[in-house]
Amino acid sequence: MADIDPRVDNAAREGLAGTTPTSVYEPTRDPEDVTVAPDHRPMDEQPKWRRDFAIDVPEDNFVARRDFAKFLVLTSGAFVAGQAWVAAKSLVRRRDAASPRMKIASLSRLSLGSAIMFAYPTGSEPCLLIRTRDGRLLAYSQKCTHLSCAVIPELDRGILRCPCHDGIFELSTGRNIAGPPPRPLPAISIEVVGDDVYATGVVERMS
Amino acid sequence: MKPRRQLTRTQRITVVYGVICFVLILVVLQLWLLTATVDAYLGGDLGLVWPALGASSACLLLNLGLLRYLAKL
């Protein structure tokens, strides 16, 4: 008796005990794997236009799922591009981190319980310098952290209010205490030398 | 050589659905990651930006691998 090849996939072993005929592994025909009309009636009952341009509906759906997967991966790539853009912006921000020291007001012209506007660190960044009734000096960016509307100081209520969506910030800290703003107002560091008030930096905060 | 078993259409559709679900979860994760990163960036926290870019890129690579698998299926 000839030796049996121990390899399981040897053709000579086909049909022997413990092996499976290769016919089992042959592709089976799926009942859906035919051209069918959406109403499942036979093709000779279909209108002529459908007979001329028959569409395999299951196959058509199958391709659409793959196209959807491609679209999702494209979206995934777009998100990575967005992350890269933020990373590039952070590099630029680090490079330009040093804020200038800039005179923004004279203390003698700022009465107690009043506020003035100034632009810092560039001309397009509106800020507020507030002198409270007890003489403290506070400075914040005027742009609401929700959608950049200008906030209005309401010194009597001890708040800064954004009129666009009724966002409210605490006057003494700049913290967001009500409404849609997600973060506190950026604080402006100030320094008083004699009668002059200087802005020296911007402090952005998460909470 | 062992013959490669071919999947039926129904089986392939199941695999495709599974892959799409996985890709969708990764894309939603990337969306959350981008939202959190922009929020942190605007709040002055720049330490989060590069790790988030790395994580999002890893998700993209995984998605591309799954798409490649889908194309070969």
mmCIF file of C-alpha atoms in Angstrom:
data_model
loop_
_atom_site.group_PDB
_atom_site.id
_atom_site.type_symbol
_atom_site.label_atom_id
_atom_site.label_comp_id
_atom_site.label_asym_id
_atom_site.label_seq_id
_atom_site.Cartn_x
_atom_site.Cartn_y
_atom_site.Cartn_z
ATOM 1 C CA MET A 1 0.000 0.000 0.000
ATOM 2 C CA ALA A 2 1.345 3.391 -1.014
ATOM 3 C CA ASP A 3 2.163 5.840 1.685
ATOM 4 C CA ILE A 4 -0.452 8.507 2.234
ATOM 5 C CA ASP A 5 0.830 12.040 1.842
ATOM 6 C CA PRO A 6 0.349 13.639 5.280
ATOM 7 C CA ARG A 7 -0.535 17.007 3.767
ATOM 8 C CA VAL A 8 -4.177 17.716 4.341
ATOM 9 C CA ASP A 9 -4.622 19.599 1.076
ATOM 10 C CA ASN A 10 -3.143 16.839 -1.068
ATOM 11 C CA ALA A 11 -5.502 15.900 -3.896
ATOM 12 C CA ALA A 12 -4.854 12.179 -3.264
ATOM 13 C CA ARG A 13 -6.449 12.435 0.168
ATOM 14 C CA GLU A 14 -9.700 13.781 -1.247
ATOM 15 C CA GLY A 15 -12.625 11.730 -0.013
ATOM 16 C CA LEU A 16 -10.627 9.908 2.645
ATOM 17 C CA ALA A 17 -11.862 9.919 6.213
ATOM 18 C CA GLY A 18 -11.160 13.205 7.927
ATOM 19 C CA THR A 19 -10.783 15.211 4.719
ATOM 20 C CA THR A 20 -13.247 17.271 2.815
ATOM 21 C CA PRO A 21 -13.769 17.114 -0.955
ATOM 22 C CA THR A 22 -12.581 20.268 -2.701
ATOM 23 C CA SER A 23 -16.043 20.657 -4.211
ATOM 24 C CA VAL A 24 -17.187 21.936 -0.794
ATOM 25 C CA TYR A 25 -14.903 24.916 -1.197
ATOM 26 C CA GLU A 26 -16.173 25.786 -4.640
ATOM 27 C CA PRO A 27 -18.084 29.045 -4.820
ATOM 28 C CA THR A 28 -21.752 28.486 -4.159
ATOM 29 C CA ARG A 29 -24.280 30.393 -6.156
ATOM 30 C CA ASP A 30 -26.151 32.810 -3.974
ATOM 31 C CA PRO A 31 -29.911 32.982 -4.741
ATOM 32 C CA GLU A 32 -29.597 36.769 -4.814
ATOM 33 C CA ASP A 33 -26.692 36.618 -7.231
ATOM 34 C CA VAL A 34 -28.795 37.152 -10.359
ATOM 35 C CA THR A 35 -30.182 40.115 -12.158
ATOM 36 C CA VAL A 36 -33.521 40.896 -10.565
ATOM 37 C CA ALA A 37 -36.007 43.692 -10.997
ATOM 38 C CA PRO A 38 -37.106 45.662 -7.924
ATOM 39 C CA ASP A 39 -40.608 44.096 -8.108
ATOM 40 C CA HIS A 40 -39.076 40.572 -8.374
ATOM 41 C CA ARG A 41 -41.231 39.657 -11.412
ATOM 42 C CA PRO A 42 -39.496 37.731 -14.210
ATOM 43 C CA MET A 43 -37.649 39.760 -16.814
ATOM 44 C CA ASP A 44 -40.036 38.826 -19.663
ATOM 45 C CA GLU A 45 -42.842 40.556 -17.693
ATOM 46 C CA GLN A 46 -40.804 43.728 -17.259
ATOM 47 C CA PRO A 47 -41.178 46.811 -19.519
ATOM 48 C CA LYS A 48 -38.928 46.988 -22.528
ATOM 49 C CA TRP A 49 -36.720 49.752 -21.115
ATOM 50 C CA ARG A 50 -35.899 47.571 -18.118
ATOM 51 C CA ARG A 51 -35.170 44.561 -20.311
ATOM 52 C CA ASP A 52 -32.836 46.728 -22.388
ATOM 53 C CA PHE A 53 -31.126 48.271 -19.377
ATOM 54 C CA ALA A 54 -31.412 45.586 -16.748
ATOM 55 C CA ILE A 55 -29.914 46.513 -13.403
ATOM 56 C CA ASP A 56 -28.821 43.947 -10.873
ATOM 57 C CA VAL A 57 -30.327 45.635 -7.821
ATOM 58 C CA PRO A 58 -28.427 43.593 -5.166
ATOM 59 C CA GLU A 59 -25.159 44.213 -7.015
ATOM 60 C CA ASP A 60 -25.997 47.891 -7.341
ATOM 61 C CA ASN A 61 -26.617 48.185 -3.579
ATOM 62 C CA PHE A 62 -23.414 46.306 -2.859
ATOM 63 C CA VAL A 63 -21.365 48.843 -4.821
ATOM 64 C CA ALA A 64 -23.157 51.719 -3.086
ATOM 65 C CA ARG A 65 -22.046 50.422 0.324
ATOM 66 C CA ARG A 66 -18.450 50.373 -0.837
ATOM 67 C CA ASP A 67 -18.817 53.892 -2.201
ATOM 68 C CA PHE A 68 -20.180 54.957 1.190
ATOM 69 C CA ALA A 69 -17.106 53.444 2.843
ATOM 70 C CA LYS A 70 -14.894 55.413 0.425
ATOM 71 C CA PHE A 71 -16.756 58.600 1.301
ATOM 72 C CA LEU A 72 -16.262 57.911 5.017
ATOM 73 C CA VAL A 73 -12.531 57.430 4.530
ATOM 74 C CA LEU A 74 -12.411 60.677 2.530
ATOM 75 C CA THR A 75 -14.129 62.407 5.472
ATOM 76 C CA SER A 76 -11.560 60.827 7.778
ATOM 77 C CA GLY A 77 -8.814 62.361 5.609
ATOM 78 C CA ALA A 78 -10.536 65.743 5.800
ATOM 79 C CA PHE A 79 -10.507 65.552 9.619
ATOM 80 C CA VAL A 80 -6.774 64.817 9.580
ATOM 81 C CA ALA A 81 -6.290 67.839 7.282
ATOM 82 C CA GLY A 82 -8.224 69.922 9.839
ATOM 83 C CA GLN A 83 -6.027 68.659 12.664
ATOM 84 C CA ALA A 84 -2.916 69.478 10.598
ATOM 85 C CA TRP A 85 -4.246 73.000 10.015
ATOM 86 C CA VAL A 86 -4.734 73.529 13.766
ATOM 87 C CA ALA A 87 -1.221 72.151 14.400
ATOM 88 C CA ALA A 88 0.252 74.540 11.806
ATOM 89 C CA LYS A 89 -1.642 77.450 13.403
ATOM 90 C CA SER A 90 -0.261 76.461 16.818
ATOM 91 C CA LEU A 91 3.288 76.657 15.431
ATOM 92 C CA VAL A 92 2.608 80.165 14.121
ATOM 93 C CA ARG A 93 1.060 81.151 17.458
ATOM 94 C CA ARG A 94 4.104 79.859 19.380
ATOM 95 C CA ARG A 95 6.393 81.858 17.093
ATOM 96 C CA ASP A 96 4.371 85.047 17.617
ATOM 97 C CA ALA A 97 3.813 84.370 21.332
ATOM 98 C CA ALA A 98 5.503 87.531 22.599
ATOM 99 C CA SER A 99 2.844 90.245 23.001
ATOM 100 C CA PRO A 100 3.983 93.851 22.812
ATOM 101 C CA ARG A 101 3.919 96.185 25.821
ATOM 102 C CA MET A 102 1.523 98.908 24.865
ATOM 103 C CA LYS A 103 0.138 101.969 26.643
ATOM 104 C CA ILE A 104 -3.633 101.721 26.605
ATOM 105 C CA ALA A 105 -4.929 104.461 28.937
ATOM 106 C CA SER A 106 -4.180 107.115 31.517
ATOM 107 C CA LEU A 107 -5.450 106.247 34.984
ATOM 108 C CA SER A 108 -6.496 109.813 35.745
ATOM 109 C CA ARG A 109 -8.889 109.796 32.774
ATOM 110 C CA LEU A 110 -10.572 106.555 33.838
ATOM 111 C CA SER A 111 -13.129 107.252 36.542
ATOM 112 C CA LEU A 112 -14.316 104.673 39.055
ATOM 113 C CA GLY A 113 -17.098 102.435 37.727
ATOM 114 C CA SER A 114 -16.295 103.036 34.069
ATOM 115 C CA ALA A 115 -14.908 101.149 31.114
ATOM 116 C CA ILE A 116 -13.063 102.055 27.952
ATOM 117 C CA MET A 117 -12.231 100.166 24.781
ATOM 118 C CA PHE A 118 -8.776 99.602 23.392
ATOM 119 C CA ALA A 119 -7.232 97.336 20.743
ATOM 120 C CA TYR A 120 -4.605 94.814 21.750
ATOM 121 C CA PRO A 121 -2.290 93.183 20.646
ATOM 122 C CA THR A 122 -3.283 94.205 17.100
ATOM 123 C CA GLY A 123 -5.639 96.873 15.857
ATOM 124 C CA SER A 124 -8.288 94.267 15.039
ATOM 125 C CA GLU A 125 -8.569 92.796 18.567
ATOM 126 C CA PRO A 126 -11.034 94.890 20.606
ATOM 127 C CA CYS A 127 -10.562 94.772 24.389
ATOM 128 C CA LEU A 128 -12.136 96.372 27.466
ATOM 129 C CA LEU A 129 -10.370 98.102 30.323
ATOM 130 C CA ILE A 130 -12.674 98.325 33.335
ATOM 131 C CA ARG A 131 -12.136 100.283 36.529
ATOM 132 C CA THR A 132 -14.474 98.944 39.187
ATOM 133 C CA ARG A 133 -16.049 101.057 41.909
ATOM 134 C CA ASP A 134 -13.487 99.792 44.416
ATOM 135 C CA GLY A 135 -10.664 100.926 42.109
ATOM 136 C CA ARG A 136 -9.538 97.574 40.681
ATOM 137 C CA LEU A 137 -8.407 97.475 37.051
ATOM 138 C CA LEU A 138 -9.629 94.605 34.909
ATOM 139 C CA ALA A 139 -8.989 94.007 31.208
ATOM 140 C CA TYR A 140 -10.510 91.398 28.920
ATOM 141 C CA SER A 141 -10.860 90.688 25.251
ATOM 142 C CA GLN A 142 -14.196 92.048 24.116
ATOM 143 C CA LYS A 143 -14.882 89.146 21.756
ATOM 144 C CA CYS A 144 -17.342 86.642 23.178
ATOM 145 C CA THR A 145 -15.877 83.127 23.164
ATOM 146 C CA HIS A 146 -19.062 81.801 21.580
ATOM 147 C CA LEU A 147 -19.277 83.578 18.224
ATOM 148 C CA SER A 148 -17.063 86.652 18.732
ATOM 149 C CA CYS A 149 -19.822 89.233 19.294
ATOM 150 C CA ALA A 150 -18.732 92.229 21.371
ATOM 151 C CA VAL A 151 -19.535 91.829 25.089
ATOM 152 C CA ILE A 152 -20.985 94.757 27.023
ATOM 153 C CA PRO A 153 -19.933 95.511 30.622
ATOM 154 C CA GLU A 154 -22.822 95.862 33.061
ATOM 155 C CA LEU A 155 -20.962 97.094 36.109
ATOM 156 C CA ASP A 156 -24.057 97.389 38.322
ATOM 157 C CA ARG A 157 -24.791 93.675 37.875
ATOM 158 C CA GLY A 158 -21.132 92.656 38.027
ATOM 159 C CA ILE A 159 -21.226 90.967 34.657
ATOM 160 C CA LEU A 160 -20.167 91.248 31.028
ATOM 161 C CA ARG A 161 -23.075 90.332 28.769
ATOM 162 C CA CYS A 162 -23.031 89.207 25.169
ATOM 163 C CA PRO A 163 -26.216 90.513 23.529
ATOM 164 C CA CYS A 164 -26.143 88.052 20.606
ATOM 165 C CA HIS A 165 -27.081 84.894 22.524
ATOM 166 C CA ASP A 166 -27.286 86.197 26.089
ATOM 167 C CA GLY A 167 -23.943 84.806 27.180
ATOM 168 C CA ILE A 168 -22.842 86.120 30.590
ATOM 169 C CA PHE A 169 -19.336 86.436 32.022
ATOM 170 C CA GLU A 170 -18.389 87.272 35.591
ATOM 171 C CA LEU A 171 -16.921 90.781 35.729
ATOM 172 C CA SER A 172 -14.287 90.073 38.386
ATOM 173 C CA THR A 173 -12.806 86.970 36.693
ATOM 174 C CA GLY A 174 -14.071 86.930 33.109
ATOM 175 C CA ARG A 175 -15.427 83.388 33.636
ATOM 176 C CA ASN A 176 -18.382 82.217 31.552
ATOM 177 C CA ILE A 177 -21.254 81.746 34.005
ATOM 178 C CA ALA A 178 -24.330 81.499 31.767
ATOM 179 C CA GLY A 179 -25.391 81.019 28.172
ATOM 180 C CA PRO A 180 -23.569 79.377 25.288
ATOM 181 C CA PRO A 181 -19.959 80.686 25.666
ATOM 182 C CA PRO A 182 -17.680 77.652 26.135
ATOM 183 C CA ARG A 183 -14.667 79.410 27.678
ATOM 184 C CA PRO A 184 -13.823 82.471 29.826
ATOM 185 C CA LEU A 185 -12.903 85.714 28.103
ATOM 186 C CA PRO A 186 -9.153 85.989 27.424
ATOM 187 C CA ALA A 187 -7.669 88.222 30.122
ATOM 188 C CA ILE A 188 -5.291 91.049 29.255
ATOM 189 C CA SER A 189 -2.354 91.423 31.619
ATOM 190 C CA ILE A 190 -1.960 95.027 32.672
ATOM 191 C CA GLU A 191 0.708 97.042 34.417
ATOM 192 C CA VAL A 192 0.326 100.497 35.972
ATOM 193 C CA VAL A 193 3.349 102.778 35.903
ATOM 194 C CA GLY A 194 2.563 106.141 37.449
ATOM 195 C CA ASP A 195 -0.509 107.384 35.623
ATOM 196 C CA ASP A 196 -0.062 105.128 32.613
ATOM 197 C CA VAL A 197 -1.763 101.789 32.123
ATOM 198 C CA TYR A 198 0.063 99.283 29.914
ATOM 199 C CA ALA A 199 -1.157 96.045 28.378
ATOM 200 C CA THR A 200 1.571 93.402 28.523
ATOM 201 C CA GLY A 201 0.029 90.155 27.334
ATOM 202 C CA VAL A 202 -3.023 88.029 26.554
ATOM 203 C CA VAL A 203 -3.922 85.090 28.793
ATOM 204 C CA GLU A 204 -6.259 82.587 27.111
ATOM 205 C CA ARG A 205 -7.953 80.195 29.480
ATOM 206 C CA MET A 206 -9.861 76.921 29.294
ATOM 207 C CA SER A 207 -11.753 77.435 32.550
ATOM 208 C CA MET B 1 -2.523 24.345 -2.061
ATOM 209 C CA LYS B 2 -5.606 24.772 0.042
ATOM 210 C CA PRO B 3 -8.350 26.347 -2.037
ATOM 211 C CA ARG B 4 -9.461 29.730 -0.794
ATOM 212 C CA ARG B 5 -13.028 29.725 0.319
ATOM 213 C CA GLN B 6 -15.079 32.351 -1.453
ATOM 214 C CA LEU B 7 -17.711 34.157 0.527
ATOM 215 C CA THR B 8 -21.273 34.310 -0.701
ATOM 216 C CA ARG B 9 -22.831 37.679 -1.383
ATOM 217 C CA THR B 10 -24.765 37.584 1.897
ATOM 218 C CA GLN B 11 -21.585 36.866 3.826
ATOM 219 C CA ARG B 12 -19.719 39.613 1.988
ATOM 220 C CA ILE B 13 -22.488 42.104 2.737
ATOM 221 C CA THR B 14 -22.242 41.238 6.435
ATOM 222 C CA VAL B 15 -18.490 41.845 6.354
ATOM 223 C CA VAL B 16 -18.986 45.115 4.468
ATOM 224 C CA TYR B 17 -21.526 46.294 7.060
ATOM 225 C CA GLY B 18 -19.100 45.423 9.859
ATOM 226 C CA VAL B 19 -16.271 47.336 8.196
ATOM 227 C CA ILE B 20 -18.521 50.354 7.522
ATOM 228 C CA CYS B 21 -19.621 50.389 11.184
ATOM 229 C CA PHE B 22 -16.020 50.317 12.327
ATOM 230 C CA VAL B 23 -15.003 53.101 9.903
ATOM 231 C CA LEU B 24 -18.015 55.160 11.009
ATOM 232 C CA ILE B 25 -17.024 54.827 14.678
ATOM 233 C CA LEU B 26 -13.484 55.954 13.839
ATOM 234 C CA VAL B 27 -14.774 58.947 11.845
ATOM 235 C CA VAL B 28 -17.038 60.017 14.739
ATOM 236 C CA LEU B 29 -14.035 59.673 17.060
ATOM 237 C CA GLN B 30 -12.034 61.925 14.719
ATOM 238 C CA LEU B 31 -14.849 64.485 14.682
ATOM 239 C CA TRP B 32 -14.886 64.562 18.493
ATOM 240 C CA LEU B 33 -11.089 64.815 18.522
ATOM 241 C CA LEU B 34 -11.100 67.773 16.113
ATOM 242 C CA THR B 35 -13.809 69.556 18.137
ATOM 243 C CA ALA B 36 -11.876 69.062 21.388
ATOM 244 C CA THR B 37 -8.618 70.180 19.752
ATOM 245 C CA VAL B 38 -10.098 73.378 18.328
ATOM 246 C CA ASP B 39 -11.683 74.141 21.712
ATOM 247 C CA ALA B 40 -8.353 73.597 23.486
ATOM 248 C CA TYR B 41 -6.473 75.630 20.863
ATOM 249 C CA LEU B 42 -8.852 78.567 21.223
ATOM 250 C CA GLY B 43 -8.521 78.259 25.006
ATOM 251 C CA GLY B 44 -4.739 78.613 24.706
ATOM 252 C CA ASP B 45 -3.884 74.955 25.443
ATOM 253 C CA LEU B 46 -1.461 74.047 22.638
ATOM 254 C CA GLY B 47 -0.158 70.858 24.269
ATOM 255 C CA LEU B 48 -3.088 68.839 22.963
ATOM 256 C CA VAL B 49 -2.632 69.713 19.293
ATOM 257 C CA TRP B 50 0.160 67.317 18.246
ATOM 258 C CA PRO B 51 -1.031 64.212 20.134
ATOM 259 C CA ALA B 52 -4.493 64.779 18.645
ATOM 260 C CA LEU B 53 -2.994 65.032 15.140
ATOM 261 C CA GLY B 54 -1.158 61.740 15.745
ATOM 262 C CA ALA B 55 -4.307 59.993 16.997
ATOM 263 C CA SER B 56 -6.375 61.287 14.081
ATOM 264 C CA SER B 57 -3.698 60.174 11.596
ATOM 265 C CA ALA B 58 -3.691 56.706 13.177
ATOM 266 C CA CYS B 59 -7.468 56.553 12.693
ATOM 267 C CA LEU B 60 -7.029 57.540 9.031
ATOM 268 C CA LEU B 61 -4.410 54.816 8.496
ATOM 269 C CA LEU B 62 -6.718 52.263 10.072
ATOM 270 C CA ASN B 63 -9.559 53.445 7.841
ATOM 271 C CA LEU B 64 -7.365 53.195 4.739
ATOM 272 C CA GLY B 65 -6.399 49.651 5.742
ATOM 273 C CA LEU B 66 -10.045 48.692 6.154
ATOM 274 C CA LEU B 67 -10.902 50.271 2.799
ATOM 275 C CA ARG B 68 -8.100 48.268 1.180
ATOM 276 C CA TYR B 69 -9.464 45.108 2.751
ATOM 277 C CA LEU B 70 -12.905 46.010 1.461
ATOM 278 C CA ALA B 71 -11.546 46.503 -2.060
ATOM 279 C CA LYS B 72 -9.930 43.060 -1.976
ATOM 280 C CA LEU B 73 -13.004 41.341 -0.578
#
